[in-house]
Amino acid sequence: MSLMKGMQSIEFETAPYLVSSASVVGSKEAEGPLAKQFDVTNPDDLFGEKTWEAAESTMQKEACTLALGKGHLKPEEMRFLFGGDLLRQGIATSMGVETFQIPLFGLFGACSTSGEALALSAMSVAAGYAQYVLAVTSSHFGSAEKEFRFPLGYANQRPLSAQWTVTGSGAFVVGTRKSHVRITGITVGKIVDYGLKDSQNMGACMAPAARDTILRNLEDFGREPKDYDRIITGDLGYVGHRILLDLLKGKGVDLEKQHLDCGMLIFDQKTQDTHAGGSGCGCAAVTLSSYILPKLMKGEWHRVLFVPTGALMSTVSFNEGDSVPGIAHGIVLEHC
Amino acid sequence: MSLMKGMQSIEFETAPYLVSSASVVGSKEAEGPLAKQFDVTNPDDLFGEKTWEAAESTMQKEACTLALGKGHLKPEEMRFLFGGDLLRQGIATSMGVETFQIPLFGLFGACSTSGEALALSAMSVAAGYAQYVLAVTSSHFGSAEKEFRFPLGYANQRPLSAQWTVTGSGAFVVGTRKSHVRITGITVGKIVDYGLKDSQNMGACMAPAARDTILRNLEDFGREPKDYDRIITGDLGYVGHRILLDLLKGKGVDLEKQHLDCGMLIFDQKTQDTHAGGSGCGCAAVTLSSYILPKLMKGEWHRVLFVPTGALMSTVSFNEGDSVPGIAHGIVLEHC
């Protein structure tokens, strides 16, 4: 039996389990709708460090430590670590996970990185290359504003289409040990470029990629939207969410009932001044750990398509006039 | 039979083949010792583009196109693409491979990325997740100087321990179709940090990681240096090469006979003013394609351990006083 499913998907014969997970977030997330579901909320967005970058590394360290602890596992039991972030040269991850001394695959998929990390984690475990692996991603409002826009001290104005980078890190142990959630399949995304150049409207830049991956997943697995309890994108936010639903309607696919977006779930748009919603590598990761997985673990949801979305850009590409292409990876999560 | 070998390695039951490869390089490489072995040398380091970044993307595109062509394969036959580069947010890859529309895993492992890409490629093919995948990495002297040091126009002075970033891209098709070289095993590297902070002496920063991965590979597979015709690191250069041999001697391992380094092979130190040698994601990749693989294909060498080495740093981490940790991945290549 081929493990390759359709054009871009894999169906796992022996589906690996999501053994444990953890979420660590900052002060703004602690004031949002998911506040009570996170494992750690810290009113100090510097997490005791001197720089935003070190703070982000510390969040990754804490998230990994917690995920390992909740699974009663040690770092040395992790065969590989798949990790990434939004900073140049993935420095939050390199500095954050060094201490664990786990063989490392560094990743970059912009805000889709949690999907990329979970896909490669599941592939490794299902193939028998590992008993346990660790997947971790993070983002930080302070380090991301500095990296992509302006240092916070400049107090620059943000348009209403802009999103608020989540300060948070989510870590996941994927392995062969039973839990109540399995990764049964994945759909690996392609770069989708509609030619949009507005880096302050990333929802619009990423929505076409989400559309592409969701349609491909449905086709590859021979499913309809109703076969999923929820289809949850990473960080399209309010603007991207609307565009995604419209794009899918154009293909005769109605996702009104199933669609949720982590960028819309994590902040209260009315009271938190976060404009078009949350974003960042950490957004999808901490929402998966705190909100989506518990519902799957309990069996409240039976099958979810988790679709982290990424905008592939740097300040250099933006300044040189390039468009902002998107990418999205689909992870099929099932209660068992 | 377990595929996990020792602490950090995988031995493939059905070892995938290196089906085809290609190398595309710039003007300095075209004046070096390997000039005649590259597939494409271009006297125009801008490759017809307006920016160094676009030039790097174009090199990736050309290397992929050539590797596919030499294998008589089409982009749509590639199940996944594993790619990365040194620029912030991996933009050379995102912009370079977009045109092929292959499901993408973006990677970052600094100059070890070609090893990371080949490891994940081999894992995917050996597990039955793909018939063919494409692995590509690149670096560019102009874009790297701008990213990590100063724009070329500043004409800054470089210390003798500094290396010269290779302008080049190497692409590899890994698949189930027979060739005369197989990837029989991999050793995934950990982050190794000796606390060095000199980003202008990356050979010294990376040598401890190369030491770690080589020792681990020998132990995991129960081999001695003489079991390899050559053990070839990515871009330690003259400084790192000496440190590596000394570090290994301290562990009772003599690598004088087996060791080569791509950073020493690609430029002529006496005539090319490249100081401690070549470096960059492209260095190991183009040397593998142009120099190492042909010798393996012909059977001149029977077994080679290819060990691309990376320095995990960004200008931000450097400016904030962080050390420069290293990472290295081992790829076992065998003639068949």
XYZ file of C-alpha atoms in Angstrom:
672
model
C 0.000 0.000 0.000
C 1.387 3.378 -0.969
C 1.715 5.943 1.762
C 1.480 8.684 -0.862
C -2.062 9.939 -1.005
C -3.140 11.964 -4.023
C -0.880 14.742 -5.221
C 0.580 16.253 -2.057
C -0.501 14.136 0.899
C 0.662 11.253 3.041
C -1.641 8.900 4.935
C 0.130 7.148 7.793
C -0.384 3.391 8.040
C 0.678 3.513 11.662
C -0.378 6.967 12.716
C 1.836 8.552 15.374
C 0.396 10.057 18.532
C 0.511 13.562 19.903
C 1.883 12.410 23.230
C 1.988 15.737 25.047
C 2.177 19.462 24.427
C 2.655 22.774 26.165
C 2.031 26.468 25.585
C 3.903 29.442 27.021
C 2.676 32.981 26.291
C 3.162 36.629 27.199
C 1.073 39.373 28.769
C -1.280 40.255 25.920
C -2.226 36.617 25.370
C -2.868 36.367 29.104
C -5.598 38.999 28.697
C -7.236 37.213 25.761
C -10.033 34.645 25.470
C -7.712 31.635 25.827
C -5.922 32.989 28.915
C -6.937 30.193 31.261
C -6.048 27.407 28.845
C -2.355 28.239 28.436
C 0.123 26.355 30.585
C 2.200 29.425 31.382
C 1.342 33.113 31.051
C 4.005 35.636 31.956
C 3.232 39.311 32.656
C 6.900 40.035 31.893
C 7.247 39.859 28.115
C 11.031 39.808 28.520
C 10.746 36.532 30.439
C 13.535 37.717 32.725
C 15.921 38.290 29.802
C 17.528 41.453 28.460
C 16.445 41.191 24.815
C 13.286 40.164 22.952
C 15.288 37.504 21.140
C 16.525 35.948 24.370
C 12.973 36.143 25.723
C 11.740 34.168 22.722
C 14.451 31.550 23.233
C 13.448 31.280 26.873
C 9.818 30.703 25.901
C 10.896 27.857 23.601
C 12.977 26.360 26.369
C 10.054 26.543 28.807
C 7.562 25.121 26.314
C 9.850 22.183 25.498
C 10.561 21.513 29.168
C 6.854 21.541 29.984
C 5.844 19.335 27.041
C 8.519 16.829 28.054
C 7.449 16.987 31.681
C 3.771 16.491 30.887
C 4.741 13.417 28.871
C 7.056 12.174 31.655
C 9.863 12.150 29.113
C 13.450 13.334 29.125
C 15.254 15.310 26.412
C 17.534 12.345 25.731
C 14.501 10.259 24.794
C 13.781 12.641 21.899
C 15.412 11.340 18.723
C 15.063 14.596 16.794
C 13.886 18.120 17.373
C 12.109 19.979 14.576
C 12.006 23.680 15.342
C 11.775 27.134 13.882
C 10.781 30.744 14.368
C 10.442 33.996 12.444
C 13.762 35.630 13.252
C 16.623 35.881 10.811
C 18.636 32.672 10.735
C 16.153 31.049 13.134
C 18.097 32.340 16.066
C 15.342 32.018 18.680
C 15.330 28.270 18.061
C 19.102 27.766 17.854
C 19.628 29.591 21.146
C 16.452 28.208 22.729
C 16.866 24.476 22.207
C 20.643 24.214 22.467
C 20.432 23.172 26.107
C 18.451 19.989 25.312
C 21.176 18.533 23.064
C 18.660 16.819 20.789
C 19.685 16.230 17.136
C 18.181 19.243 15.387
C 16.429 19.928 12.114
C 16.047 23.722 11.840
C 13.033 24.811 9.820
C 11.677 27.916 8.182
C 8.119 28.122 6.918
C 7.201 31.553 8.304
C 4.013 31.203 10.403
C 3.346 27.778 8.840
C 6.376 26.371 10.667
C 4.336 24.550 13.316
C 2.658 22.622 10.491
C 5.990 21.890 8.862
C 7.451 20.714 12.188
C 4.473 18.471 12.960
C 4.497 17.029 9.424
C 8.182 16.084 9.612
C 7.738 14.834 13.179
C 4.884 12.554 12.147
C 6.813 11.367 9.070
C 9.832 10.477 11.214
C 7.898 8.571 13.854
C 5.605 6.766 11.397
C 8.617 5.610 9.371
C 10.299 4.097 12.411
C 13.121 6.638 12.494
C 12.206 7.702 16.022
C 10.161 6.668 19.005
C 9.723 10.253 20.137
C 10.467 13.596 18.548
C 9.909 17.144 19.727
C 8.387 19.907 17.588
C 8.588 23.528 18.698
C 7.886 26.956 17.232
C 7.683 30.451 18.645
C 7.146 34.103 17.914
C 7.414 37.259 19.989
C 5.718 40.584 19.398
C 8.829 42.537 20.352
C 11.340 40.556 18.312
C 9.004 40.325 15.305
C 8.259 44.075 15.204
C 11.996 44.719 15.381
C 12.731 42.116 12.703
C 10.033 43.019 10.197
C 8.825 46.539 11.005
C 10.230 48.935 13.607
C 11.614 48.578 17.125
C 8.786 49.014 19.621
C 10.295 52.271 20.901
C 9.392 53.964 17.608
C 5.682 53.505 18.426
C 4.800 53.293 14.740
C 1.188 53.270 13.586
C -0.244 50.021 12.271
C -2.968 49.791 9.615
C -6.202 47.968 10.473
C -5.264 45.068 8.186
C -2.114 44.429 10.236
C -2.011 41.556 12.686
C -0.516 41.335 16.149
C 2.350 38.864 16.459
C 1.636 36.431 19.255
C 4.204 36.259 22.048
C 4.233 32.545 22.628
C 5.784 29.169 22.055
C 4.127 25.801 21.608
C 5.938 22.479 21.918
C 4.704 19.005 21.003
C 5.971 15.514 21.641
C 5.036 13.198 18.777
C 5.634 9.527 19.335
C 4.537 5.923 19.319
C 3.105 5.987 22.848
C -0.669 6.051 22.931
C -2.650 9.168 23.635
C -6.107 10.219 22.477
C -4.953 12.178 19.409
C -3.166 10.845 16.353
C -1.711 12.548 13.323
C -3.318 10.397 10.633
C -2.215 12.348 7.563
C -0.529 15.435 6.210
C -0.801 17.641 3.145
C 2.423 19.472 2.309
C 1.821 22.920 0.876
C 3.213 24.630 -2.208
C 4.143 28.287 -2.515
C 1.110 30.244 -3.689
C 1.681 33.763 -4.951
C -1.181 36.038 -5.953
C 1.261 38.918 -6.384
C 0.202 40.846 -3.279
C 2.913 43.151 -1.933
C 1.367 44.509 1.256
C 3.307 43.060 4.163
C 0.860 44.782 6.508
C -1.968 42.649 5.143
C -0.585 39.169 5.572
C -4.013 37.581 5.901
C -4.650 38.449 2.270
C -1.204 37.194 1.263
C -1.708 33.820 2.977
C -5.389 33.100 2.225
C -4.692 31.761 -1.309
C -2.177 29.266 0.109
C -4.692 28.108 2.722
C -7.291 27.693 -0.024
C -4.857 25.638 -2.071
C -3.836 23.300 0.758
C -7.404 22.797 2.022
C -8.728 21.961 -1.469
C -5.774 19.633 -2.044
C -6.346 17.895 1.282
C -10.045 17.351 0.554
C -9.228 15.972 -2.882
C -6.248 13.831 -1.835
C -8.207 12.165 0.983
C -11.548 12.118 -0.887
C -13.230 14.157 1.822
C -15.731 16.996 2.092
C -15.635 19.800 4.641
C -18.268 17.978 6.705
C -15.800 15.119 7.222
C -13.910 17.483 9.517
C -15.376 18.821 12.750
C -13.252 21.903 12.230
C -10.795 23.176 9.633
C -8.542 25.569 11.534
C -6.098 27.897 9.821
C -3.070 29.340 11.573
C -3.184 33.090 11.402
C -5.265 34.426 8.530
C -7.009 36.747 10.943
C -10.275 38.549 10.141
C -9.201 39.772 6.702
C -7.701 36.487 5.527
C -10.570 34.460 6.975
C -13.105 36.367 4.863
C -10.930 36.052 1.740
C -10.440 32.310 2.302
C -14.167 31.656 2.602
C -14.853 33.720 -0.525
C -12.093 31.984 -2.513
C -13.435 28.570 -1.501
C -16.991 29.556 -2.363
C -15.703 30.317 -5.837
C -14.675 26.661 -6.029
C -18.065 25.494 -4.702
C -16.720 24.675 -1.238
C -18.576 26.107 1.750
C -16.464 26.301 4.888
C -18.671 28.679 6.924
C -19.552 25.978 9.461
C -16.142 24.355 9.841
C -13.676 27.213 9.664
C -11.872 28.637 12.646
C -8.666 30.659 12.661
C -6.140 30.709 15.504
C -5.490 34.404 14.824
C -9.142 35.132 15.564
C -9.371 32.836 18.577
C -6.388 34.111 20.531
C -7.262 37.810 20.946
C -10.500 39.703 21.564
C -10.681 42.029 18.581
C -13.043 44.448 20.332
C -11.110 45.032 23.501
C -7.473 44.183 22.710
C -6.676 46.566 19.833
C -5.120 43.757 17.832
C -6.651 44.914 14.547
C -6.969 41.961 12.116
C -6.064 39.326 14.734
C -3.071 37.368 15.952
C -0.200 36.038 13.849
C 3.253 34.509 14.150
C 4.732 31.025 14.414
C 3.575 30.936 18.007
C -0.061 31.774 17.240
C -1.070 28.463 15.677
C 1.210 26.474 17.991
C -0.121 27.773 21.310
C -3.740 27.669 20.089
C -3.263 24.052 19.015
C -1.821 23.106 22.388
C -4.229 25.069 24.579
C -7.535 25.031 22.711
C -7.629 22.498 19.839
C -5.862 19.474 21.324
C -7.902 19.385 24.556
C -11.122 19.205 22.520
C -9.661 16.419 20.392
C -8.301 14.588 23.447
C -11.751 14.626 25.084
C -13.473 13.558 21.881
C -15.511 16.746 21.630
C -14.061 16.958 18.121
C -13.197 13.770 16.241
C -11.304 14.999 13.220
C -9.687 18.381 12.681
C -7.667 19.721 9.760
C -5.050 22.049 11.240
C -3.616 24.391 8.592
C -0.859 26.764 9.771
C -0.307 29.497 7.207
C 2.878 31.403 6.415
C 3.808 34.584 4.543
C 7.212 34.082 2.903
C 8.881 37.458 3.165
C 11.801 39.297 4.679
C 12.390 43.007 5.077
C 14.946 42.698 2.274
C 12.510 41.076 -0.161
C 9.861 43.607 0.839
C 12.212 46.553 0.373
C 13.305 45.191 -2.987
C 9.702 45.202 -4.176
C 9.018 41.478 -4.156
C 5.548 40.091 -3.598
C 4.641 38.163 -0.428
C 3.880 34.561 -1.392
C 2.099 32.266 1.035
C 2.418 28.642 2.086
C 0.216 26.409 4.249
C 0.613 22.862 5.505
C -2.303 20.621 6.503
C -2.172 18.280 9.500
C -5.022 15.799 9.995
C -5.622 15.272 13.711
C -7.997 12.550 14.903
C -9.403 11.550 18.270
C -8.811 7.919 19.137
C 15.071 -4.451 12.404
C 15.298 -0.977 13.785
C 16.251 1.804 11.413
C 17.628 3.783 14.343
C 21.340 3.258 14.540
C 23.131 4.170 17.732
C 22.354 7.501 19.336
C 21.845 9.890 16.421
C 21.930 7.899 13.205
C 19.638 6.153 10.760
C 20.666 3.259 8.538
C 18.374 2.878 5.542
C 17.116 -0.635 4.822
C 16.346 0.392 1.267
C 18.898 3.079 0.605
C 17.721 5.813 -1.764
C 19.801 6.854 -4.763
C 21.336 10.168 -5.674
C 19.674 10.198 -9.079
C 21.162 13.401 -10.471
C 22.672 16.686 -9.393
C 23.814 20.044 -10.702
C 26.036 22.946 -9.694
C 25.771 26.595 -10.699
C 28.453 29.053 -9.570
C 29.698 32.606 -10.017
C 32.859 34.261 -11.306
C 35.276 33.600 -8.428
C 34.446 29.908 -8.358
C 35.006 29.850 -12.119
C 38.626 30.880 -11.474
C 39.183 28.191 -8.834
C 40.486 24.630 -8.948
C 37.058 23.080 -9.601
C 36.177 25.462 -12.450
C 35.867 22.831 -15.137
C 33.740 20.487 -13.063
C 30.828 22.850 -12.441
C 27.824 22.583 -14.731
C 27.399 26.332 -15.075
C 29.830 29.142 -14.326
C 28.636 32.688 -14.837
C 31.024 35.669 -15.105
C 28.054 37.875 -14.157
C 27.567 37.421 -10.419
C 24.196 39.153 -10.716
C 23.011 36.370 -13.019
C 21.123 38.954 -15.049
C 19.193 40.190 -12.016
C 19.176 43.553 -10.247
C 19.920 42.391 -6.694
C 22.208 39.822 -5.064
C 19.162 38.164 -3.531
C 17.445 37.754 -6.896
C 20.734 36.463 -8.322
C 20.836 33.804 -5.626
C 17.245 32.796 -6.359
C 18.124 32.536 -10.039
C 21.059 30.249 -9.248
C 18.734 27.961 -7.281
C 16.274 27.923 -10.154
C 19.027 27.052 -12.636
C 20.537 24.355 -10.414
C 17.132 22.710 -9.894
C 16.295 22.907 -13.594
C 19.633 21.329 -14.513
C 19.432 18.568 -11.902
C 15.940 17.701 -13.120
C 17.062 17.803 -16.741
C 20.093 15.599 -16.121
C 17.759 13.072 -14.472
C 15.212 13.384 -17.300
C 12.642 14.325 -14.713
C 9.988 17.021 -14.465
C 9.223 19.236 -11.474
C 5.799 17.585 -11.117
C 7.522 14.240 -10.517
C 9.157 15.663 -7.377
C 7.020 14.874 -4.347
C 8.765 17.346 -2.042
C 11.441 19.984 -2.205
C 13.795 20.476 0.744
C 15.589 23.791 0.418
C 17.325 26.550 2.285
C 19.867 29.323 2.222
C 21.612 31.807 4.526
C 19.441 34.869 4.019
C 16.942 36.079 6.561
C 13.681 34.160 6.301
C 15.205 31.884 3.642
C 14.140 34.271 0.946
C 16.534 33.046 -1.765
C 14.813 29.670 -1.609
C 11.224 30.925 -1.357
C 11.683 33.170 -4.372
C 13.916 30.698 -6.218
C 11.846 27.530 -6.144
C 8.359 29.063 -6.319
C 8.188 28.479 -10.067
C 8.477 24.691 -9.731
C 5.324 24.369 -7.592
C 6.706 21.432 -5.628
C 5.416 20.933 -2.038
C 8.067 22.698 0.034
C 9.847 22.114 3.308
C 11.910 25.237 4.023
C 15.020 24.573 6.076
C 17.608 26.491 8.040
C 20.820 24.895 9.221
C 23.258 27.659 8.222
C 25.990 26.154 6.014
C 24.972 22.644 7.121
C 21.691 23.007 5.233
C 22.747 20.793 2.323
C 23.279 17.985 4.829
C 19.921 18.663 6.455
C 18.192 18.698 3.064
C 19.850 15.457 1.929
C 19.052 13.773 5.260
C 15.353 14.639 5.077
C 15.275 13.759 1.364
C 16.742 10.327 2.023
C 14.404 9.789 4.982
C 11.372 10.647 2.838
C 12.311 8.404 -0.071
C 13.446 5.478 2.076
C 10.176 5.577 4.036
C 8.077 5.375 0.874
C 6.728 8.920 1.198
C 8.131 9.869 -2.193
C 9.563 8.387 -5.348
C 11.620 11.494 -6.045
C 12.437 14.588 -4.035
C 14.599 17.597 -4.792
C 17.147 19.073 -2.378
C 18.659 22.495 -3.030
C 20.792 25.016 -1.186
C 22.624 28.177 -2.154
C 24.743 31.066 -0.984
C 26.008 34.211 -2.659
C 29.032 36.296 -1.710
C 27.174 39.567 -2.324
C 23.981 38.700 -0.473
C 25.876 37.070 2.410
C 28.239 40.017 2.949
C 25.201 42.317 2.967
C 23.281 40.017 5.327
C 26.036 39.284 7.828
C 28.721 41.919 7.456
C 28.646 45.014 5.207
C 27.348 45.753 1.718
C 30.148 45.160 -0.800
C 30.333 48.873 -1.628
C 31.821 49.544 1.830
C 34.931 47.562 0.850
C 35.514 46.508 4.449
C 38.668 44.699 5.477
C 38.417 41.016 6.317
C 40.659 39.249 8.852
C 42.729 36.275 7.689
C 40.499 33.872 9.615
C 37.463 34.997 7.603
C 36.129 32.812 4.815
C 34.810 33.731 1.400
C 31.141 32.895 0.890
C 30.745 30.764 -2.211
C 28.457 32.128 -4.915
C 26.777 28.940 -5.947
C 23.835 26.606 -5.757
C 23.750 22.821 -5.766
C 20.623 20.756 -6.427
C 20.125 17.028 -5.975
C 17.416 14.598 -7.014
C 17.097 11.782 -4.477
C 14.889 8.881 -5.455
C 14.239 5.204 -5.928
C 15.645 5.044 -9.461
C 19.032 3.395 -9.648
C 22.243 5.330 -10.024
C 25.761 4.516 -8.839
C 25.532 6.407 -5.531
C 23.239 5.673 -2.604
C 22.642 7.463 0.671
C 23.008 4.518 3.017
C 22.830 6.349 6.316
C 22.697 9.683 8.106
C 23.856 11.127 11.405
C 21.799 14.100 12.551
C 23.847 16.698 14.376
C 23.300 18.448 17.678
C 24.145 22.063 18.476
C 27.704 22.260 19.789
C 28.776 25.470 21.499
C 32.327 26.043 22.683
C 31.444 29.644 23.530
C 33.364 31.250 20.659
C 32.047 34.670 19.675
C 34.138 35.558 16.638
C 31.842 35.518 13.629
C 34.882 36.207 11.444
C 36.372 32.875 12.446
C 33.572 30.485 11.632
C 35.904 27.568 11.011
C 36.762 27.596 14.699
C 33.087 27.928 15.643
C 32.054 24.940 13.514
C 34.964 22.537 14.065
C 33.652 21.240 17.430
C 30.313 20.375 15.804
C 32.083 18.522 12.986
C 34.119 16.634 15.575
C 30.950 15.679 17.437
C 29.074 14.433 14.363
C 32.057 12.515 12.946
C 32.742 10.763 16.268
C 29.038 9.991 16.639
C 28.854 8.607 13.110
C 31.874 6.339 13.660
C 30.413 5.082 16.921
C 26.818 4.673 15.713
C 27.882 2.660 12.660
C 30.769 0.881 14.395
C 33.285 2.233 11.910
C 36.805 3.618 11.910
C 38.093 6.451 9.742
C 39.643 3.895 7.371
C 36.155 2.573 6.592
C 35.620 5.791 4.668
C 37.629 6.697 1.582
C 37.131 10.306 2.542
C 35.456 12.242 5.348
C 34.605 15.603 3.825
C 33.444 18.554 5.874
C 31.462 21.425 4.407
C 33.287 24.663 5.034
C 35.653 24.529 7.969
C 38.336 26.100 5.812
C 42.036 26.078 6.717
C 41.538 27.226 10.319
C 38.667 24.877 11.135
C 40.344 21.956 9.365
C 43.389 22.219 11.629
C 41.232 22.549 14.738
C 39.095 19.556 13.735
C 42.122 17.305 13.245
C 43.574 18.428 16.571
C 40.281 17.919 18.416
C 39.940 14.434 16.953
C 43.524 13.572 17.812
C 42.608 14.419 21.389
C 40.039 11.622 21.160
C 42.531 9.224 19.606
C 41.082 9.530 16.117
C 43.465 10.310 13.268
C 41.772 11.832 10.251
C 44.872 13.170 8.451
C 44.508 10.704 5.583
C 40.745 10.866 5.122
C 39.862 14.473 5.721
C 38.999 16.940 2.984
C 37.078 20.170 3.317
C 34.941 21.717 0.572
C 36.010 25.192 1.710
C 39.635 24.249 0.969
C 38.867 22.482 -2.312
C 36.854 25.209 -3.998
C 39.341 28.122 -3.987
C 43.090 28.386 -4.464
C 44.243 29.988 -1.234
C 47.487 31.251 -2.761
C 46.116 33.049 -5.777
C 42.490 33.859 -4.965
C 42.790 35.984 -1.797
C 40.062 33.965 -0.097
C 41.855 33.881 3.258
C 40.728 30.834 5.283
C 38.773 29.254 2.410
C 35.260 29.045 1.046
C 32.050 28.916 3.048
C 28.304 29.184 2.678
C 25.382 26.827 2.032
C 26.487 26.665 -1.587
C 30.084 25.634 -0.827
C 29.404 22.066 0.290
C 26.544 21.644 -2.183
C 28.418 22.578 -5.356
C 31.542 20.691 -4.268
C 29.447 17.597 -3.629
C 27.826 17.818 -7.039
C 30.933 18.728 -9.055
C 33.786 16.953 -7.294
C 32.643 14.334 -4.769
C 29.739 12.656 -6.557
C 31.598 12.036 -9.839
C 34.323 10.156 -7.939
C 31.679 8.110 -6.130
C 29.725 7.494 -9.338
C 32.861 6.160 -11.051
C 33.813 4.038 -8.064
C 37.073 5.896 -7.492
C 35.790 6.294 -3.947
C 33.511 3.665 -2.435
C 32.293 5.234 0.756
C 32.372 8.888 1.768
C 31.107 10.636 4.877
C 29.875 14.055 3.786
C 29.600 16.449 6.741
C 28.267 19.941 5.947
C 28.948 22.285 8.844
C 26.955 25.334 9.962
C 27.516 28.329 12.236
C 24.231 29.233 13.903
C 24.313 33.009 14.111
C 22.596 36.152 12.905
C 23.762 39.738 12.980
C 21.273 40.289 15.803
C 22.626 37.445 17.944
C 26.169 38.593 17.198
C 25.413 42.215 18.086
C 23.712 41.097 21.292
C 26.892 39.296 22.354
C 25.794 35.713 21.867
C 28.249 32.987 21.023
C 28.271 31.254 17.640
C 27.287 27.618 18.113
C 27.886 25.087 15.365
C 25.977 22.156 13.892
C 26.979 19.452 11.413
C 25.055 16.652 9.737
C 26.648 13.474 8.387
C 25.552 11.833 5.132
C 26.967 8.418 4.251
C 27.372 8.126 0.475
C 28.285 4.793 -1.094
C 29.186 3.685 -4.597
C 27.024 0.852 -5.890
